[in-house]
């Protein structure tokens, strides 16, 4: 697999495609330039598992054929439904067959055996984009096979989004201004790319070590260790996924393609609805447009609206993974959205600081269900976060006083420090944890980087420092190249 944070991608693949594309467009070979991007994207995908390239190409052929027929057949809606069922069916076959058989065996006491398939990379993302394309064709839009194929496979966003609509991307191919060299896009793209790289290799991968240790390696966790574990994953996921999105948007800008925002400072949110308007924005809008609104949205009775919200988030949980922890995670967020909507129907207003505190902690705690491999890991983390072991220790002494509480907390902190190889690594982790938390709550995000503006000297210097530090990490493999977390979904 050729990762965005690998030397082969940064120093070989991306520069080769970029300069080849520039050469072709400069000499007015625009069709050849698009073919170059298409072939490069398929090659990029094939670096993971070459055998699944055929699945990607087959998906392209099937959906393009269906999309073409949607303009001609008499019963267009039925044909559209068939196309959606085919796409969802392929996704379900690879993603949920093993999960369904395993649960059926458990419930019915049967012993059916099916091998667990390796989930084809990006199938969850390009399946949703194929569905948006079918709706695009249903509304009587036509595109060439080349433009359609490039829309689906464009390598910067192929693996983990953002999830695009055809009308957002395809028109950019034919825009005359996008066929020329744009220094502003190149500068903004490089700034975005290396900012995302910094977020991934310096912040996310540093926090990952604590999250992995707490979730997967350790037994009973003290309160401080469990909170550090949960918080590390909460921040790791944000900086990992938003870092990927920044790198995707930055790489796309090199080719004059503007991809939509996918994050807008979600950890600043003061309620759960605001969180889902700013977290994985393109997934949220897809679920809203193609599931929530067709179910009736909020234009029906209150109880049905709440049921629709919960249904959408259950589907969102299942989309992320075939497991009961994902289903419960989706259910919890669906219920939270319903409760938030109930609250909005009252005349009460919540203090924004209290709203932020409740929202952040709810999100932080529910990420435990999202990250844990099974419910035993959920119980382990949540038990530790509750302070159960410290409370048990205090009660065992039969002396409940402030000194005993302070002593228990000091012991909890001491046990957490022992999980690090050295004092230096511990303090470095604290610095990254505190810094990343502060930046995610109090500072502006990277969305403004790609807007038309002249960067200040301070901006340029900052991006230069981020680039140098990131490349040092990549060259020396300080955190060891790790796949992006959303590659698993």
Coordinates of C-alpha atoms in Angstrom, one line a residue:
X1 CA 0.0 0.0 0.0
X2 CA 1.3 3.4 -0.9
X3 CA 0.4 5.8 1.9
X4 CA 0.1 9.5 1.7
X5 CA 2.7 9.6 4.5
X6 CA 5.2 7.4 2.8
X7 CA 8.4 8.6 1.0
X8 CA 7.3 6.7 -2.2
X9 CA 4.1 8.8 -2.4
X10 CA 5.6 12.2 -1.3
X11 CA 8.9 12.0 -3.3
X12 CA 8.0 9.8 -6.3
X13 CA 4.4 9.2 -7.1
X14 CA 2.8 12.6 -6.4
X15 CA 5.7 14.6 -8.1
X16 CA 5.7 12.4 -11.1
X17 CA 1.9 12.6 -11.7
X18 CA 2.0 16.4 -11.0
X19 CA 4.8 17.3 -13.3
X20 CA 3.4 14.9 -16.0
X21 CA 0.0 16.5 -15.7
X22 CA 1.5 20.0 -15.9
X23 CA 3.4 19.1 -19.1
X24 CA 0.3 17.7 -20.7
X25 CA -1.9 20.6 -19.9
X26 CA 0.7 23.2 -20.8
X27 CA 0.8 21.6 -24.3
X28 CA -3.0 21.5 -24.5
X29 CA -3.3 17.7 -24.2
X30 CA -6.2 17.9 -21.9
X31 CA -7.8 14.5 -22.6
X32 CA -4.4 12.9 -22.2
X33 CA -4.0 14.7 -18.9
X34 CA -7.3 13.2 -17.6
X35 CA -6.3 9.8 -18.9
X36 CA -3.0 10.2 -16.9
X37 CA -4.9 11.0 -13.7
X38 CA -7.2 8.0 -14.3
X39 CA -4.4 5.5 -14.9
X40 CA -2.4 6.9 -12.0
X41 CA -5.4 6.6 -9.7
X42 CA -6.0 2.9 -10.7
X43 CA -2.2 2.2 -10.2
X44 CA -2.4 3.9 -6.8
X45 CA -5.4 1.7 -5.8
X46 CA -3.7 -1.4 -7.2
X47 CA -0.6 -0.8 -4.9
X48 CA -2.8 -2.2 -2.1
X49 CA -4.3 -5.4 -3.5
X50 CA -3.9 -5.7 -7.3
X51 CA -6.7 -8.3 -7.4
X52 CA -9.3 -5.8 -6.2
X53 CA -8.5 -3.5 -9.1
X54 CA -10.8 -5.7 -11.2
X55 CA -13.6 -5.1 -8.6
X56 CA -13.2 -1.4 -8.9
X57 CA -13.2 -1.5 -12.7
X58 CA -16.2 -3.8 -12.7
X59 CA -18.0 -1.4 -10.4
X60 CA -17.2 1.4 -12.8
X61 CA -18.5 -0.5 -15.8
X62 CA -21.8 -1.6 -14.1
X63 CA -22.6 1.8 -12.8
X64 CA -21.8 3.7 -16.0
X65 CA -24.0 1.2 -17.9
X66 CA -26.8 1.7 -15.5
X67 CA -26.4 5.5 -15.5
X68 CA -26.5 5.6 -19.3
X69 CA -29.7 3.5 -19.3
X70 CA -31.4 5.8 -16.7
X71 CA -31.7 8.4 -19.5
X72 CA -33.4 5.9 -21.9
X73 CA -35.5 3.3 -20.1
X74 CA -39.2 3.8 -19.4
X75 CA -39.3 2.8 -15.8
X76 CA -36.4 5.0 -14.7
X77 CA -37.2 4.8 -10.9
X78 CA -37.2 1.0 -10.9
X79 CA -33.9 1.0 -12.8
X80 CA -32.4 3.5 -10.3
X81 CA -33.5 1.3 -7.4
X82 CA -31.9 -1.8 -9.0
X83 CA -28.7 0.2 -9.4
X84 CA -28.7 1.2 -5.7
X85 CA -29.4 -2.4 -4.7
X86 CA -26.5 -3.7 -6.7
X87 CA -24.1 -1.2 -5.1
X88 CA -25.3 -1.8 -1.6
X89 CA -25.4 -5.6 -2.2
X90 CA -21.7 -5.6 -3.3
X91 CA -20.8 -3.6 -0.2
X92 CA -22.8 -5.8 2.1
X93 CA -21.3 -9.0 0.6
X94 CA -17.8 -7.9 1.4
X95 CA -18.4 -6.1 4.6
X96 CA -21.2 -7.9 6.4
X97 CA -21.5 -11.5 5.3
X98 CA -19.1 -12.8 7.9
X99 CA -20.8 -10.7 10.6
X100 CA -24.2 -12.0 9.7
X101 CA -23.2 -15.6 9.5
X102 CA -21.4 -15.4 12.8
X103 CA -24.4 -13.9 14.6
X104 CA -26.8 -16.4 13.0
X105 CA -24.6 -19.3 14.2
X106 CA -24.6 -17.8 17.7
X107 CA -28.4 -17.3 17.8
X108 CA -29.6 -20.4 16.0
X109 CA -26.8 -22.7 17.2
X110 CA -25.8 -23.5 13.7
X111 CA -22.2 -24.0 12.4
X112 CA -22.2 -22.4 9.0
X113 CA -18.7 -21.4 7.9
X114 CA -17.7 -18.6 5.7
X115 CA -14.2 -17.1 5.3
X116 CA -13.8 -13.5 6.5
X117 CA -13.1 -11.4 3.4
X118 CA -10.5 -8.8 3.3
X119 CA -12.5 -5.6 2.9
X120 CA -11.6 -4.0 -0.4
X121 CA -10.0 -0.7 0.2
X122 CA -12.3 2.3 -0.1
X123 CA -15.4 0.3 -1.0
X124 CA -17.5 2.1 1.6
X125 CA -16.5 5.4 0.0
X126 CA -16.7 4.7 -3.7
X127 CA -20.0 2.8 -3.2
X128 CA -21.6 5.9 -1.8
X129 CA -20.2 8.0 -4.7
X130 CA -21.5 5.5 -7.2
X131 CA -25.0 6.0 -5.7
X132 CA -24.6 9.8 -6.0
X133 CA -23.7 9.3 -9.6
X134 CA -26.8 7.2 -10.3
X135 CA -29.0 10.0 -8.9
X136 CA -27.0 12.5 -11.0
X137 CA -27.9 10.5 -14.1
X138 CA -31.5 10.0 -13.0
X139 CA -31.8 13.8 -13.1
X140 CA -30.9 13.6 -16.8
X141 CA -27.2 14.6 -16.6
X142 CA -24.7 13.1 -19.0
X143 CA -21.0 12.7 -18.8
X144 CA -18.3 10.8 -20.7
X145 CA -17.0 7.5 -19.4
X146 CA -13.6 9.2 -18.8
X147 CA -15.0 12.0 -16.7
X148 CA -17.2 9.6 -14.7
X149 CA -14.3 7.2 -14.1
X150 CA -12.0 9.9 -13.0
X151 CA -14.7 11.3 -10.6
X152 CA -14.9 7.9 -8.8
X153 CA -11.2 7.0 -8.9
X154 CA -9.4 10.4 -8.4
X155 CA -6.5 9.2 -6.2
X156 CA -6.4 12.1 -3.6
X157 CA -9.9 11.3 -2.4
X158 CA -10.4 7.7 -3.5
X159 CA -9.4 5.9 -0.3
X160 CA -11.2 7.9 2.4
X161 CA -13.1 10.7 0.8
X162 CA -14.3 13.4 1.0
X163 CA -17.5 11.8 -0.4
X164 CA -18.4 13.9 -3.4
X165 CA -21.4 14.6 -5.6
X166 CA -20.6 14.5 -9.4
X167 CA -21.8 18.1 -9.8
X168 CA -19.1 19.2 -7.4
X169 CA -16.2 17.7 -9.3
X170 CA -16.9 16.8 -12.9
X171 CA -17.6 20.5 -14.0
X172 CA -14.1 21.3 -12.8
X173 CA -12.6 19.1 -15.5
X174 CA -14.1 21.3 -18.3
X175 CA -13.5 24.6 -16.7
X176 CA -10.9 26.5 -18.9
X177 CA -9.4 28.2 -15.8
X178 CA -8.6 24.7 -14.4
X179 CA -6.6 23.8 -17.4
X180 CA -3.8 26.3 -16.7
X181 CA -1.1 26.5 -14.1
X182 CA -2.4 28.3 -11.0
X183 CA 0.4 29.3 -8.6
X184 CA -2.1 30.1 -5.9
X185 CA -3.5 26.6 -6.0
X186 CA -0.1 25.0 -6.0
X187 CA 1.0 27.1 -3.0
X188 CA -2.3 26.5 -1.1
X189 CA -2.2 22.8 -2.0
X190 CA 1.4 22.3 -0.7
X191 CA 0.5 24.2 2.5
X192 CA -2.6 22.0 3.0
X193 CA -0.7 18.8 2.2
X194 CA 2.1 19.3 4.6
X195 CA -0.1 20.7 7.3
X196 CA -2.1 17.4 7.0
X197 CA 1.1 15.4 7.0
X198 CA 2.1 17.1 10.3
X199 CA -1.2 16.4 11.8
X200 CA -0.8 12.7 10.9
X201 CA 2.8 11.8 11.6
X202 CA 3.6 14.2 14.5
X203 CA 0.3 14.4 16.4
X204 CA -2.0 11.5 15.5
X205 CA 0.7 8.8 15.4
X206 CA 2.2 10.0 18.7
X207 CA -1.2 9.8 20.4
X208 CA -1.8 6.4 18.8
X209 CA 0.9 4.7 20.9
X210 CA -1.0 5.5 24.1
X211 CA -4.4 4.6 22.6
X212 CA -3.1 1.2 21.3
X213 CA -1.4 0.4 24.6
X214 CA -4.6 1.1 26.6
X215 CA -7.1 -0.5 24.3
X216 CA -5.2 -3.5 23.1
X217 CA -2.3 -4.4 25.4
X218 CA -3.0 -3.5 29.0
X219 CA -5.3 -5.2 31.5
X220 CA -7.0 -3.2 34.2
X221 CA -6.5 0.5 33.7
X222 CA -6.4 3.2 36.4
X223 CA -8.6 6.2 36.1
X224 CA -5.8 8.5 34.6
X225 CA -4.6 5.8 32.3
X226 CA -8.1 5.1 31.0
X227 CA -8.9 8.8 30.5
X228 CA -5.6 9.3 28.7
X229 CA -6.3 6.3 26.5
X230 CA -9.8 7.5 25.6
X231 CA -8.7 11.1 25.1
X232 CA -5.7 10.0 23.0
X233 CA -7.9 8.1 20.6
X234 CA -10.4 11.0 20.5
X235 CA -7.7 13.4 19.4
X236 CA -5.9 10.8 17.3
X237 CA -9.0 10.1 15.2
X238 CA -9.6 13.8 14.6
X239 CA -6.0 14.6 13.6
X240 CA -5.6 11.4 11.6
X241 CA -8.8 11.8 9.6
X242 CA -8.7 15.6 9.2
X243 CA -5.0 15.3 8.4
X244 CA -5.9 12.8 5.6
X245 CA -8.5 15.2 4.3
X246 CA -6.1 18.1 4.3
X247 CA -3.6 16.0 2.3
X248 CA -6.3 14.9 -0.1
X249 CA -7.5 18.5 -0.6
X250 CA -3.9 19.7 -0.9
X251 CA -3.0 17.1 -3.5
X252 CA -6.2 17.8 -5.5
X253 CA -5.4 21.5 -5.6
X254 CA -2.2 20.7 -7.4
X255 CA -4.4 19.7 -10.3
X256 CA -6.8 22.7 -9.8
X257 CA -9.4 20.5 -8.3
X258 CA -11.2 21.8 -5.2
X259 CA -12.5 19.2 -2.8
X260 CA -15.1 20.1 -0.2
X261 CA -14.4 20.6 3.5
X262 CA -14.8 17.5 5.7
X263 CA -14.1 19.0 9.1
X264 CA -14.9 22.4 10.6
X265 CA -13.5 22.3 14.2
X266 CA -16.0 19.7 15.5
X267 CA -14.5 19.6 19.0
X268 CA -15.7 23.2 19.5
X269 CA -19.3 22.1 19.2
X270 CA -21.7 23.1 21.9
X271 CA -24.3 20.4 21.0
X272 CA -24.4 17.1 19.2
X273 CA -26.2 18.5 16.2
X274 CA -23.4 21.0 15.7
X275 CA -20.8 18.2 16.1
X276 CA -22.4 16.3 13.2
X277 CA -22.5 19.4 11.0
X278 CA -18.8 19.8 11.5
X279 CA -17.5 16.2 11.7
X280 CA -17.1 14.1 8.5
X281 CA -19.3 16.6 6.8
X282 CA -19.6 14.9 3.4
X283 CA -20.8 11.6 5.1
X284 CA -23.4 13.5 7.2
X285 CA -24.8 15.3 4.2
X286 CA -25.0 12.1 2.2
X287 CA -27.0 10.4 5.0
X288 CA -29.2 13.4 5.3
X289 CA -29.9 13.7 1.6
X290 CA -30.4 10.1 0.7
X291 CA -31.7 8.5 3.9
X292 CA -33.0 11.1 6.4
X293 CA -35.0 13.3 4.0
X294 CA -36.5 10.3 2.0
X295 CA -37.7 8.9 5.3
X296 CA -39.6 12.2 5.9
X297 CA -36.9 14.1 7.7
X298 CA -38.2 16.6 10.2
X299 CA -41.4 17.4 8.3
X300 CA -43.4 14.6 10.0
X301 CA -44.6 14.1 13.6
X302 CA -42.1 14.4 16.4
X303 CA -41.9 10.7 17.3
X304 CA -41.3 9.7 13.7
X305 CA -38.6 12.4 13.4
X306 CA -36.8 10.9 16.4
X307 CA -37.1 7.4 14.9
X308 CA -35.7 8.7 11.6
X309 CA -32.7 10.3 13.4
X310 CA -31.9 7.0 15.3
X311 CA -32.3 5.0 12.0
X312 CA -29.9 7.2 10.1
X313 CA -27.3 7.0 12.8
X314 CA -27.7 3.2 13.1
X315 CA -27.0 3.0 9.4
X316 CA -24.0 5.4 9.9
X317 CA -22.7 3.1 12.6
X318 CA -23.0 0.0 10.4
X319 CA -21.4 1.9 7.5
X320 CA -18.3 2.3 9.7
X321 CA -18.0 -1.4 10.5
X322 CA -19.7 -4.7 10.9
X323 CA -19.8 -5.1 14.6
X324 CA -22.1 -4.6 17.6
X325 CA -19.9 -1.9 19.0
X326 CA -20.3 0.2 15.9
X327 CA -24.1 -0.4 16.0
X328 CA -24.3 0.7 19.6
X329 CA -22.1 3.7 18.9
X330 CA -24.5 4.7 16.1
X331 CA -27.5 4.1 18.4
X332 CA -26.0 6.3 21.2
X333 CA -25.5 9.2 18.7
X334 CA -29.0 8.7 17.2
X335 CA -30.5 8.9 20.7
X336 CA -28.4 11.9 21.5
X337 CA -29.6 13.7 18.4
X338 CA -33.2 12.9 19.3
X339 CA -32.7 14.2 22.8
X340 CA -31.1 17.3 21.4
X341 CA -34.0 17.9 19.1
X342 CA -36.4 17.5 22.1
X343 CA -34.5 20.0 24.0
X344 CA -34.7 22.5 21.1
X345 CA -38.5 22.3 21.2
X346 CA -38.4 23.7 24.8
X347 CA -37.9 27.3 25.8
X348 CA -34.8 26.4 27.8
X349 CA -31.3 27.6 26.7
X350 CA -28.2 25.9 27.8
X351 CA -25.0 27.7 28.8
X352 CA -22.6 27.4 25.9
X353 CA -19.7 26.3 28.1
X354 CA -21.9 23.6 29.8
X355 CA -23.1 22.6 26.3
X356 CA -19.5 22.2 25.1
X357 CA -18.5 20.2 28.2
X358 CA -21.4 17.8 27.8
X359 CA -20.9 17.4 24.1
X360 CA -17.2 16.9 24.2
X361 CA -17.4 14.3 27.0
X362 CA -20.3 12.5 25.3
X363 CA -18.3 12.3 22.1
X364 CA -15.1 11.3 23.9
X365 CA -16.9 8.5 25.8
X366 CA -18.8 7.2 22.8
X367 CA -15.6 7.0 20.8
X368 CA -14.7 4.2 23.2
X369 CA -17.4 2.0 21.6
X370 CA -16.2 3.0 18.2
X371 CA -12.5 2.1 18.9
X372 CA -12.9 -1.0 21.1
X373 CA -12.6 -4.3 19.4
X374 CA -15.3 -5.9 21.5
X375 CA -17.4 -5.2 24.5
X376 CA -14.9 -6.5 27.0
X377 CA -12.6 -3.7 25.9
X378 CA -15.4 -1.2 26.3
X379 CA -16.0 -2.4 29.8
X380 CA -12.3 -2.2 30.6
X381 CA -12.0 1.4 29.5
X382 CA -15.3 2.7 30.9
X383 CA -14.6 0.9 34.2
X384 CA -11.3 2.6 34.5
X385 CA -12.7 6.0 33.5
X386 CA -15.3 5.7 36.3
X387 CA -12.5 5.6 38.9
X388 CA -13.7 2.1 40.0
X389 CA -10.3 0.9 41.0
X390 CA -9.3 4.0 42.9
X391 CA -12.7 4.0 44.7
X392 CA -12.2 0.4 45.6
X393 CA -8.7 1.1 47.0
X394 CA -10.0 4.0 49.1
X395 CA -12.9 2.0 50.5
X396 CA -10.6 -0.9 51.4
X397 CA -8.8 1.5 53.8
X398 CA -12.1 2.5 55.4
X399 CA -10.8 6.1 55.5
X400 CA -12.6 8.4 53.2
X401 CA -10.9 11.7 53.4
X402 CA -9.2 14.2 51.1
X403 CA -5.7 12.8 51.7
X404 CA -6.7 9.4 50.7
X405 CA -8.3 10.7 47.5
X406 CA -5.2 12.7 46.6
X407 CA -3.0 9.6 47.4
X408 CA -5.1 7.4 45.1
X409 CA -4.9 10.0 42.3
X410 CA -1.1 10.3 42.7
X411 CA -0.8 6.5 42.5
X412 CA -3.0 6.5 39.4
X413 CA -0.8 9.1 37.8
X414 CA 2.3 7.2 38.8
X415 CA 1.0 4.0 37.2
X416 CA 0.3 5.9 34.0
X417 CA 3.8 7.3 33.9
X418 CA 5.2 3.8 34.2
X419 CA 3.7 2.9 30.9
X420 CA 6.3 5.1 29.1
X421 CA 9.8 4.0 28.3
X422 CA 11.3 7.2 29.6
X423 CA 10.5 10.5 31.2
X424 CA 11.3 12.2 28.0
X425 CA 8.7 10.2 26.0
X426 CA 6.1 10.9 28.8
X427 CA 6.6 14.6 28.8
X428 CA 6.6 14.7 25.0
X429 CA 3.3 12.8 25.0
X430 CA 1.8 15.3 27.5
X431 CA 3.0 18.2 25.3
X432 CA 1.4 16.7 22.2
X433 CA -1.8 15.8 24.0
X434 CA -2.2 19.2 25.6
X435 CA -1.2 21.1 22.4
X436 CA -3.5 19.1 20.1
X437 CA -6.4 19.5 22.5
X438 CA -5.9 23.3 22.8
X439 CA -5.5 23.7 19.0
X440 CA -8.7 21.7 18.3
X441 CA -10.8 23.9 20.7
X442 CA -9.3 27.4 20.5
X443 CA -7.6 27.8 17.2
X444 CA -8.8 28.2 13.6
X445 CA -8.8 25.1 11.3
X446 CA -7.2 24.6 7.9
X447 CA -10.2 25.4 5.8
X448 CA -9.0 28.9 5.1
X449 CA -5.7 27.7 3.6
X450 CA -7.3 26.8 0.2
X451 CA -9.2 30.1 -0.1
X452 CA -8.0 32.8 -2.5
X453 CA -5.7 34.9 -0.3
X454 CA -2.0 35.8 -0.1
X455 CA -0.4 34.0 2.8
X456 CA 1.3 36.3 5.3
X457 CA 5.0 35.9 6.1
X458 CA 3.9 34.3 9.4
X459 CA 1.8 31.8 7.6
X460 CA 4.6 30.9 5.2
X461 CA 7.1 30.5 8.0
X462 CA 4.7 28.3 10.0
X463 CA 4.0 26.0 7.0
X464 CA 7.7 25.8 6.3
X465 CA 8.4 24.7 9.9
X466 CA 5.5 22.1 9.7
X467 CA 6.9 20.8 6.4
X468 CA 10.4 20.4 7.8
X469 CA 9.3 18.7 11.0
X470 CA 6.9 16.4 9.1
X471 CA 9.6 15.3 6.6
X472 CA 12.0 14.6 9.4
X473 CA 9.5 12.3 11.0
X474 CA 8.9 10.6 7.6
X475 CA 12.6 10.3 6.7
X476 CA 13.5 8.8 10.1
X477 CA 10.3 6.9 10.4
X478 CA 10.0 8.2 14.0
X479 CA 6.5 6.9 14.5
X480 CA 6.8 4.2 11.8
X481 CA 4.5 4.8 8.8
X482 CA 1.0 3.9 9.9
X483 CA -2.1 3.6 7.6
X484 CA -4.8 6.2 8.2
X485 CA -7.5 5.1 10.5
X486 CA -10.4 5.5 8.0
X487 CA -8.7 3.0 5.7
X488 CA -10.3 0.4 7.9
X489 CA -13.8 1.6 7.0

